[in-house]
PDB file of C-alpha atoms in Angstrom:
ATOM      1  CA  UNK A   1      75.123 106.210 133.521  1.00 54.00           C
ATOM      2  CA  UNK A   2      72.937 103.098 133.646  1.00 58.00           C
ATOM      3  CA  UNK A   3      71.629 103.841 130.184  1.00 87.00           C
ATOM      4  CA  UNK A   4      74.995 103.922 128.508  1.00 89.00           C
ATOM      5  CA  UNK A   5      75.926 100.583 130.131  1.00 89.00           C
ATOM      6  CA  UNK A   6      72.602  98.996 129.292  1.00 93.00           C
ATOM      7  CA  UNK A   7      72.366  96.105 126.890  1.00 95.00           C
ATOM      8  CA  UNK A   8      71.514  97.271 123.332  1.00 94.00           C
ATOM      9  CA  UNK A   9      71.966 100.951 124.181  1.00 94.00           C
ATOM     10  CA  UNK A  10      74.326 101.364 121.223  1.00 94.00           C
ATOM     11  CA  UNK A  11      72.752 102.677 117.955  1.00 92.00           C
ATOM     12  CA  UNK A  12      74.894 100.221 115.999  1.00 92.00           C
ATOM     13  CA  UNK A  13      73.667  96.606 115.733  1.00 93.00           C
ATOM     14  CA  UNK A  14      75.541  94.067 113.584  1.00 96.00           C
ATOM     15  CA  UNK A  15      74.019  91.473 111.283  1.00 96.00           C
ATOM     16  CA  UNK A  16      74.391  88.540 113.645  1.00 96.00           C
ATOM     17  CA  UNK A  17      71.154  87.502 115.443  1.00 95.00           C
ATOM     18  CA  UNK A  18      71.040  88.783 119.021  1.00 96.00           C
ATOM     19  CA  UNK A  19      70.879  86.486 122.055  1.00 96.00           C
ATOM     20  CA  UNK A  20      70.895  83.431 119.868  1.00 93.00           C
ATOM     21  CA  UNK A  21      72.693  81.141 122.273  1.00 93.00           C
ATOM     22  CA  UNK A  22      72.651  83.008 125.564  1.00 92.00           C
ATOM     23  CA  UNK A  23      70.613  85.630 127.379  1.00 92.00           C
ATOM     24  CA  UNK A  24      73.786  87.279 128.514  1.00 94.00           C
ATOM     25  CA  UNK A  25      75.597  87.458 125.203  1.00 97.00           C
ATOM     26  CA  UNK A  26      74.061  89.616 122.504  1.00 97.00           C
ATOM     27  CA  UNK A  27      76.205  88.516 119.565  1.00 97.00           C
ATOM     28  CA  UNK A  28      77.812  85.151 120.284  1.00 97.00           C
ATOM     29  CA  UNK A  29      80.169  84.740 117.302  1.00 97.00           C
ATOM     30  CA  UNK A  30      81.265  88.372 117.228  1.00 98.00           C
ATOM     31  CA  UNK A  31      82.095  88.083 120.915  1.00 98.00           C
ATOM     32  CA  UNK A  32      84.040  84.828 120.671  1.00 98.00           C
ATOM     33  CA  UNK A  33      85.915  85.963 117.535  1.00 98.00           C
ATOM     34  CA  UNK A  34      87.270  88.955 119.525  1.00 98.00           C
ATOM     35  CA  UNK A  35      89.647  86.342 121.108  1.00 97.00           C
ATOM     36  CA  UNK A  36      91.709  86.569 117.837  1.00 97.00           C
ATOM     37  CA  UNK A  37      93.290  89.774 119.167  1.00 97.00           C
ATOM     38  CA  UNK A  38      94.462  87.823 122.274  1.00 95.00           C
ATOM     39  CA  UNK A  39      95.961  85.049 120.067  1.00 96.00           C
ATOM     40  CA  UNK A  40      97.928  87.148 117.590  1.00 97.00           C
ATOM     41  CA  UNK A  41      99.056  90.021 119.806  1.00 97.00           C
ATOM     42  CA  UNK A  42     101.248  87.986 122.161  1.00 97.00           C
ATOM     43  CA  UNK A  43     102.712  86.049 119.281  1.00 97.00           C
ATOM     44  CA  UNK A  44     103.691  89.276 117.476  1.00 98.00           C
ATOM     45  CA  UNK A  45     104.973  90.779 120.699  1.00 97.00           C
ATOM     46  CA  UNK A  46     107.334  87.844 121.030  1.00 97.00           C
ATOM     47  CA  UNK A  47     108.324  87.726 117.321  1.00 97.00           C
ATOM     48  CA  UNK A  48     109.032  91.447 117.184  1.00 97.00           C
ATOM     49  CA  UNK A  49     110.886  91.572 120.544  1.00 96.00           C
ATOM     50  CA  UNK A  50     114.374  91.543 118.933  1.00 94.00           C
ATOM     51  CA  UNK A  51     113.393  94.557 116.831  1.00 96.00           C
ATOM     52  CA  UNK A  52     111.908  96.276 119.845  1.00 96.00           C
ATOM     53  CA  UNK A  53     115.100  95.823 121.840  1.00 94.00           C
ATOM     54  CA  UNK A  54     117.070  97.481 119.067  1.00 92.00           C
ATOM     55  CA  UNK A  55     114.584 100.284 118.343  1.00 94.00           C
ATOM     56  CA  UNK A  56     112.289 100.929 121.275  1.00 94.00           C
ATOM     57  CA  UNK A  57     110.284  98.876 123.690  1.00 95.00           C
ATOM     58  CA  UNK A  58     107.334 101.142 122.912  1.00 96.00           C
ATOM     59  CA  UNK A  59     106.766  98.753 120.047  1.00 96.00           C
ATOM     60  CA  UNK A  60     105.175  96.461 122.553  1.00 97.00           C
ATOM     61  CA  UNK A  61     102.471  99.094 123.334  1.00 97.00           C
ATOM     62  CA  UNK A  62     100.848  98.330 119.944  1.00 97.00           C
ATOM     63  CA  UNK A  63     100.241  94.694 120.933  1.00 97.00           C
ATOM     64  CA  UNK A  64      99.242  95.510 124.445  1.00 97.00           C
ATOM     65  CA  UNK A  65      96.657  97.895 123.076  1.00 97.00           C
ATOM     66  CA  UNK A  66      95.565  95.268 120.617  1.00 98.00           C
ATOM     67  CA  UNK A  67      94.738  92.970 123.526  1.00 98.00           C
ATOM     68  CA  UNK A  68      92.775  95.843 125.131  1.00 98.00           C
ATOM     69  CA  UNK A  69      90.919  96.160 121.765  1.00 98.00           C
ATOM     70  CA  UNK A  70      90.063  92.491 122.197  1.00 98.00           C
ATOM     71  CA  UNK A  71      88.724  93.061 125.702  1.00 98.00           C
ATOM     72  CA  UNK A  72      86.517  96.011 124.663  1.00 98.00           C
ATOM     73  CA  UNK A  73      85.367  94.317 121.407  1.00 98.00           C
ATOM     74  CA  UNK A  74      84.159  91.294 123.342  1.00 98.00           C
ATOM     75  CA  UNK A  75      82.469  93.524 125.834  1.00 98.00           C
ATOM     76  CA  UNK A  76      80.829  95.561 123.076  1.00 98.00           C
ATOM     77  CA  UNK A  77      79.467  92.556 121.174  1.00 98.00           C
ATOM     78  CA  UNK A  78      78.416  90.814 124.348  1.00 97.00           C
ATOM     79  CA  UNK A  79      76.291  93.804 125.419  1.00 97.00           C
ATOM     80  CA  UNK A  80      75.786  96.045 122.356  1.00 97.00           C
ATOM     81  CA  UNK A  81      76.009  98.878 124.896  1.00 96.00           C
ATOM     82  CA  UNK A  82      76.816 102.513 124.110  1.00 95.00           C
ATOM     83  CA  UNK A  83      79.753 102.379 126.465  1.00 96.00           C
ATOM     84  CA  UNK A  84      81.023  99.150 124.825  1.00 96.00           C
ATOM     85  CA  UNK A  85      80.912 100.692 121.396  1.00 96.00           C
ATOM     86  CA  UNK A  86      82.906 103.725 122.469  1.00 96.00           C
ATOM     87  CA  UNK A  87      85.490 101.685 124.333  1.00 97.00           C
ATOM     88  CA  UNK A  88      85.890  99.372 121.346  1.00 97.00           C
ATOM     89  CA  UNK A  89      86.289 102.251 118.834  1.00 97.00           C
ATOM     90  CA  UNK A  90      88.476 104.468 121.025  1.00 97.00           C
ATOM     91  CA  UNK A  91      90.889 101.656 121.745  1.00 97.00           C
ATOM     92  CA  UNK A  92      91.262 101.177 118.026  1.00 97.00           C
ATOM     93  CA  UNK A  93      91.829 104.885 117.535  1.00 97.00           C
ATOM     94  CA  UNK A  94      94.723 104.790 120.097  1.00 97.00           C
ATOM     95  CA  UNK A  95      96.271 101.739 118.536  1.00 98.00           C
ATOM     96  CA  UNK A  96      96.433 103.670 115.328  1.00 97.00           C
ATOM     97  CA  UNK A  97      97.843 106.734 117.123  1.00 97.00           C
ATOM     98  CA  UNK A  98     100.682 104.603 118.660  1.00 98.00           C
ATOM     99  CA  UNK A  99     101.418 103.031 115.306  1.00 97.00           C
ATOM    100  CA  UNK A 100     101.587 106.456 113.596  1.00 98.00           C
ATOM    101  CA  UNK A 101     103.833 107.695 116.416  1.00 97.00           C
ATOM    102  CA  UNK A 102     106.233 104.726 116.105  1.00 97.00           C
ATOM    103  CA  UNK A 103     106.377 104.077 112.400  1.00 97.00           C
ATOM    104  CA  UNK A 104     105.278 107.051 110.350  1.00 97.00           C
ATOM    105  CA  UNK A 105     108.347 107.702 108.089  1.00 96.00           C
ATOM    106  CA  UNK A 106     110.425 110.660 109.396  1.00 95.00           C
ATOM    107  CA  UNK A 107     110.869 112.067 105.850  1.00 94.00           C
ATOM    108  CA  UNK A 108     107.107 112.312 105.506  1.00 96.00           C
ATOM    109  CA  UNK A 109     106.555 114.467 108.513  1.00 96.00           C
ATOM    110  CA  UNK A 110     104.755 117.785 107.912  1.00 94.00           C
ATOM    111  CA  UNK A 111     107.241 120.540 107.079  1.00 93.00           C
ATOM    112  CA  UNK A 112     106.850 122.170 110.457  1.00 94.00           C
ATOM    113  CA  UNK A 113     107.767 118.958 112.394  1.00 95.00           C
ATOM    114  CA  UNK A 114     111.474 118.501 112.998  1.00 90.00           C
ATOM    115  CA  UNK A 115     111.613 115.369 115.170  1.00 95.00           C
ATOM    116  CA  UNK A 116     109.633 112.358 116.220  1.00 96.00           C
ATOM    117  CA  UNK A 117     108.862 113.644 119.637  1.00 95.00           C
ATOM    118  CA  UNK A 118     107.118 116.732 118.183  1.00 97.00           C
ATOM    119  CA  UNK A 119     105.263 114.465 115.788  1.00 97.00           C
ATOM    120  CA  UNK A 120     104.221 112.285 118.696  1.00 97.00           C
ATOM    121  CA  UNK A 121     102.799 115.334 120.346  1.00 97.00           C
ATOM    122  CA  UNK A 122     100.879 116.236 117.263  1.00 97.00           C
ATOM    123  CA  UNK A 123      99.445 112.714 117.004  1.00 97.00           C
ATOM    124  CA  UNK A 124      98.485 112.816 120.739  1.00 97.00           C
ATOM    125  CA  UNK A 125      96.603 116.092 120.277  1.00 97.00           C
ATOM    126  CA  UNK A 126      94.856 114.785 117.138  1.00 96.00           C
ATOM    127  CA  UNK A 127      93.868 111.528 118.874  1.00 97.00           C
ATOM    128  CA  UNK A 128      92.661 113.398 121.965  1.00 97.00           C
ATOM    129  CA  UNK A 129      90.409 115.692 119.852  1.00 96.00           C
ATOM    130  CA  UNK A 130      89.161 112.738 117.890  1.00 95.00           C
ATOM    131  CA  UNK A 131      88.283 111.007 121.198  1.00 95.00           C
ATOM    132  CA  UNK A 132      86.235 114.049 122.263  1.00 94.00           C
ATOM    133  CA  UNK A 133      84.467 114.364 118.822  1.00 93.00           C
ATOM    134  CA  UNK A 134      83.656 110.578 118.858  1.00 93.00           C
ATOM    135  CA  UNK A 135      80.924 111.291 121.401  1.00 91.00           C
ATOM    136  CA  UNK A 136      79.087 113.654 118.967  1.00 88.00           C
ATOM    137  CA  UNK A 137      77.855 110.997 116.502  1.00 88.00           C
ATOM    138  CA  UNK A 138      78.985 107.512 117.432  1.00 89.00           C
ATOM    139  CA  UNK A 139      77.279 105.823 114.366  1.00 88.00           C
ATOM    140  CA  UNK A 140      80.010 107.297 112.076  1.00 91.00           C
ATOM    141  CA  UNK A 141      82.973 106.466 114.265  1.00 92.00           C
ATOM    142  CA  UNK A 142      83.689 103.103 112.686  1.00 92.00           C
ATOM    143  CA  UNK A 143      83.582 104.586 109.184  1.00 92.00           C
ATOM    144  CA  UNK A 144      85.979 107.371 110.263  1.00 92.00           C
ATOM    145  CA  UNK A 145      88.396 104.827 111.694  1.00 93.00           C
ATOM    146  CA  UNK A 146      88.410 102.733 108.608  1.00 91.00           C
ATOM    147  CA  UNK A 147      89.002 105.820 106.482  1.00 92.00           C
ATOM    148  CA  UNK A 148      92.321 106.293 108.206  1.00 95.00           C
ATOM    149  CA  UNK A 149      93.395 103.095 106.415  1.00 94.00           C
ATOM    150  CA  UNK A 150      93.234 105.008 103.155  1.00 94.00           C
ATOM    151  CA  UNK A 151      96.001 107.296 104.326  1.00 96.00           C
ATOM    152  CA  UNK A 152      98.062 104.322 105.523  1.00 97.00           C
ATOM    153  CA  UNK A 153      97.669 102.724 102.074  1.00 97.00           C
ATOM    154  CA  UNK A 154      98.758 106.026 100.482  1.00 97.00           C
ATOM    155  CA  UNK A 155     101.912 106.093 102.586  1.00 97.00           C
ATOM    156  CA  UNK A 156     102.564 102.471 101.800  1.00 97.00           C
ATOM    157  CA  UNK A 157     102.237 103.073  98.023  1.00 97.00           C
ATOM    158  CA  UNK A 158     104.737 105.891  98.333  1.00 97.00           C
ATOM    159  CA  UNK A 159     107.227 103.792 100.294  1.00 96.00           C
ATOM    160  CA  UNK A 160     106.958 100.907  97.797  1.00 96.00           C
ATOM    161  CA  UNK A 161     107.891 103.179  94.886  1.00 95.00           C
ATOM    162  CA  UNK A 162     111.510 103.010  96.015  1.00 92.00           C
ATOM    163  CA  UNK A 163     111.424  99.305  97.127  1.00 93.00           C
ATOM    164  CA  UNK A 164     112.795  96.731  94.738  1.00 93.00           C
ATOM    165  CA  UNK A 165     113.142  93.873  97.239  1.00 94.00           C
ATOM    166  CA  UNK A 166     110.785  91.080  95.997  1.00 95.00           C
ATOM    167  CA  UNK A 167     110.277  89.798  99.543  1.00 95.00           C
ATOM    168  CA  UNK A 168     109.054  93.192 100.801  1.00 96.00           C
ATOM    169  CA  UNK A 169     106.915  93.523  97.631  1.00 97.00           C
ATOM    170  CA  UNK A 170     105.357  90.171  98.452  1.00 96.00           C
ATOM    171  CA  UNK A 171     104.780  91.247 102.048  1.00 97.00           C
ATOM    172  CA  UNK A 172     103.119  94.474 100.866  1.00 98.00           C
ATOM    173  CA  UNK A 173     100.862  92.626  98.509  1.00 97.00           C
ATOM    174  CA  UNK A 174      99.893  90.133 101.188  1.00 97.00           C
ATOM    175  CA  UNK A 175      99.181  92.888 103.668  1.00 98.00           C
ATOM    176  CA  UNK A 176      96.829  94.673 101.324  1.00 98.00           C
ATOM    177  CA  UNK A 177      95.130  91.411 100.344  1.00 98.00           C
ATOM    178  CA  UNK A 178      94.376  90.494 103.992  1.00 98.00           C
ATOM    179  CA  UNK A 179      93.084  94.043 104.578  1.00 98.00           C
ATOM    180  CA  UNK A 180      90.925  93.939 101.485  1.00 98.00           C
ATOM    181  CA  UNK A 181      89.400  90.632 102.665  1.00 98.00           C
ATOM    182  CA  UNK A 182      88.843  92.128 106.132  1.00 98.00           C
ATOM    183  CA  UNK A 183      87.181  95.375 104.996  1.00 97.00           C
ATOM    184  CA  UNK A 184      85.061  93.500 102.465  1.00 97.00           C
ATOM    185  CA  UNK A 185      83.626  91.419 105.365  1.00 98.00           C
ATOM    186  CA  UNK A 186      83.085  94.495 107.472  1.00 97.00           C
ATOM    187  CA  UNK A 187      81.308  96.471 104.765  1.00 96.00           C
ATOM    188  CA  UNK A 188      79.294  93.575 103.572  1.00 97.00           C
ATOM    189  CA  UNK A 189      78.076  92.788 107.080  1.00 97.00           C
ATOM    190  CA  UNK A 190      77.145  96.464 107.582  1.00 95.00           C
ATOM    191  CA  UNK A 191      75.603  97.212 104.225  1.00 95.00           C
ATOM    192  CA  UNK A 192      74.353  93.908 102.844  1.00 97.00           C
ATOM    193  CA  UNK A 193      72.820  92.468 105.946  1.00 96.00           C
ATOM    194  CA  UNK A 194      69.529  91.743 104.364  1.00 95.00           C
ATOM    195  CA  UNK A 195      71.172  89.426 101.744  1.00 96.00           C
ATOM    196  CA  UNK A 196      73.144  87.540 104.393  1.00 96.00           C
ATOM    197  CA  UNK A 197      70.083  87.052 106.536  1.00 95.00           C
ATOM    198  CA  UNK A 198      68.199  85.627 103.577  1.00 95.00           C
ATOM    199  CA  UNK A 199      70.845  82.951 103.174  1.00 95.00           C
ATOM    200  CA  UNK A 200      71.244  82.508 106.917  1.00 94.00           C
ATOM    201  CA  UNK A 201      74.935  83.559 107.054  1.00 95.00           C
ATOM    202  CA  UNK A 202      75.281  86.496 109.379  1.00 94.00           C
ATOM    203  CA  UNK A 203      78.843  85.999 110.651  1.00 95.00           C
ATOM    204  CA  UNK A 204      81.051  88.261 108.459  1.00 97.00           C
ATOM    205  CA  UNK A 205      81.783  90.694 111.238  1.00 98.00           C
ATOM    206  CA  UNK A 206      83.376  87.798 113.184  1.00 98.00           C
ATOM    207  CA  UNK A 207      85.460  87.044 110.171  1.00 98.00           C
ATOM    208  CA  UNK A 208      86.468  90.735 110.160  1.00 98.00           C
ATOM    209  CA  UNK A 209      87.965  90.289 113.616  1.00 98.00           C
ATOM    210  CA  UNK A 210      90.186  87.413 112.557  1.00 98.00           C
ATOM    211  CA  UNK A 211      91.237  88.935 109.246  1.00 98.00           C
ATOM    212  CA  UNK A 212      92.020  92.318 110.595  1.00 98.00           C
ATOM    213  CA  UNK A 213      94.206  90.718 113.299  1.00 98.00           C
ATOM    214  CA  UNK A 214      96.189  88.944 110.545  1.00 98.00           C
ATOM    215  CA  UNK A 215      96.312  92.085 108.412  1.00 98.00           C
ATOM    216  CA  UNK A 216      97.568  94.113 111.379  1.00 98.00           C
ATOM    217  CA  UNK A 217     100.368  91.618 112.026  1.00 98.00           C
ATOM    218  CA  UNK A 218     101.488  91.862 108.419  1.00 98.00           C
ATOM    219  CA  UNK A 219     101.127  95.634 108.241  1.00 98.00           C
ATOM    220  CA  UNK A 220     103.036  96.355 111.463  1.00 98.00           C
ATOM    221  CA  UNK A 221     105.890  94.075 110.356  1.00 98.00           C
ATOM    222  CA  UNK A 222     106.002  95.884 106.986  1.00 98.00           C
ATOM    223  CA  UNK A 223     106.164  99.410 108.530  1.00 98.00           C
ATOM    224  CA  UNK A 224     108.567  98.177 111.204  1.00 97.00           C
ATOM    225  CA  UNK A 225     110.803  97.077 108.318  1.00 97.00           C
ATOM    226  CA  UNK A 226     110.696 100.561 106.684  1.00 97.00           C
ATOM    227  CA  UNK A 227     111.369 102.123 110.084  1.00 96.00           C
ATOM    228  CA  UNK A 228     114.355  99.830 110.721  1.00 96.00           C
ATOM    229  CA  UNK A 229     115.788 100.646 107.227  1.00 94.00           C
ATOM    230  CA  UNK A 230     115.619 104.364 108.037  1.00 94.00           C
ATOM    231  CA  UNK A 231     116.435 104.497 111.722  1.00 93.00           C
ATOM    232  CA  UNK A 232     118.669 101.408 112.431  1.00 93.00           C
ATOM    233  CA  UNK A 233     120.010 100.361 109.085  1.00 91.00           C
ATOM    234  CA  UNK A 234     123.191  98.965 110.724  1.00 90.00           C
ATOM    235  CA  UNK A 235     120.904  96.204 112.207  1.00 89.00           C
ATOM    236  CA  UNK A 236     120.342  94.797 108.731  1.00 91.00           C
ATOM    237  CA  UNK A 237     116.647  94.037 109.163  1.00 93.00           C
ATOM    238  CA  UNK A 238     115.164  91.033 107.368  1.00 95.00           C
ATOM    239  CA  UNK A 239     111.677  89.768 107.134  1.00 96.00           C
ATOM    240  CA  UNK A 240     111.074  86.121 108.101  1.00 97.00           C
ATOM    241  CA  UNK A 241     107.956  84.070 108.702  1.00 97.00           C
ATOM    242  CA  UNK A 242     106.665  82.045 111.643  1.00 96.00           C
ATOM    243  CA  UNK A 243     106.380  79.079 111.886  1.00 95.00           C
ATOM    244  CA  UNK A 244     108.627  78.876 108.866  1.00 94.00           C
ATOM    245  CA  UNK A 245     109.739  80.835 105.777  1.00 93.00           C
ATOM    246  CA  UNK A 246     108.315  78.143 103.466  1.00 91.00           C
ATOM    247  CA  UNK A 247     104.849  78.070 104.906  1.00 91.00           C
ATOM    248  CA  UNK A 248     102.145  79.354 102.623  1.00 87.00           C
ATOM    249  CA  UNK A 249     100.233  80.933 105.461  1.00 91.00           C
ATOM    250  CA  UNK A 250     102.481  82.355 108.188  1.00 96.00           C
ATOM    251  CA  UNK A 251     103.034  85.429 110.341  1.00 97.00           C
ATOM    252  CA  UNK A 252     105.800  87.846 109.278  1.00 97.00           C
ATOM    253  CA  UNK A 253     108.307  89.254 111.671  1.00 97.00           C
ATOM    254  CA  UNK A 254     111.506  91.292 111.632  1.00 95.00           C
ATOM    255  CA  UNK A 255     114.911  89.818 112.486  1.00 93.00           C
ATOM    256  CA  UNK A 256     117.805  92.133 113.280  1.00 91.00           C
ATOM    257  CA  UNK A 257     121.575  91.732 113.597  1.00 82.00           C
ATOM    258  CA  UNK A 258     122.771  92.140 117.206  1.00 62.00           C
ATOM    259  CA  UNK A 259     126.408  91.964 116.164  1.00 60.00           C
ATOM    260  CA  UNK A 260     125.979  94.889 113.858  1.00 50.00           C
ATOM    261  CA  UNK A 261     124.734  97.036 116.744  1.00 53.00           C
ATOM    262  CA  UNK A 262     127.738  96.081 118.926  1.00 44.00           C
ATOM    263  CA  UNK A 263     130.063  97.049 116.065  1.00 47.00           C
ATOM    264  CA  UNK A 264     128.222 100.335 115.637  1.00 45.00           C
ATOM    265  CA  UNK A 265     128.610 101.116 119.370  1.00 41.00           C
ATOM    266  CA  UNK A 266     132.291 100.331 119.258  1.00 35.00           C
TER     267      UNK A 266
END
């Protein structure tokens, strides 16, 4: 047990120099940048609360889990321990599982799935098996998690085929752009570390933390919009931006019409 908790017991070491500023923190910038999950998650929880009230309060689980990702990410990069790595990666896996459960379009369920509860059970079984298999070869876990994004991008491309709203098209483009920047930083830090060390710039993984937080905020809002269109169309969902719709860089969120729900109930 002590070995899996020990500093640098993980087989994965990122490009940033270890113990550069403190004997107790292995990767300083990667640890500090994990705070981005604590910054964006509460904001998005607040911004999407009206949608969650209309749809399901389980939406907040995504952002609670994102904060847990922040805790485990900070712990992992602080210690580079085997346990920290697994906690970091498994928390991300379960964020994805919750997102699939909530927002995967009903009309894209496998043919043998008839309702969302059954689909949630399938996702739970898959995530549980993936949790078990993650102990087999931890060095490939991060690549496996990022590969799930390819399926998400495929689903997004299929949904956008029938979308003609310029605002949603803009949101989809922005979401993919933020993700592309994030994954470029992740891959570059992992695969081109020698180059970044030569120019003394070993901080791309810390950029990944920030960029993937922003991409997640955009992606969750986008799929929440599709979900609202299918499941609660009477609420007339609209995408807006915080702090303001005219800001060039802002966080998207979903607004819903409460009066429409009251009329529907009547």
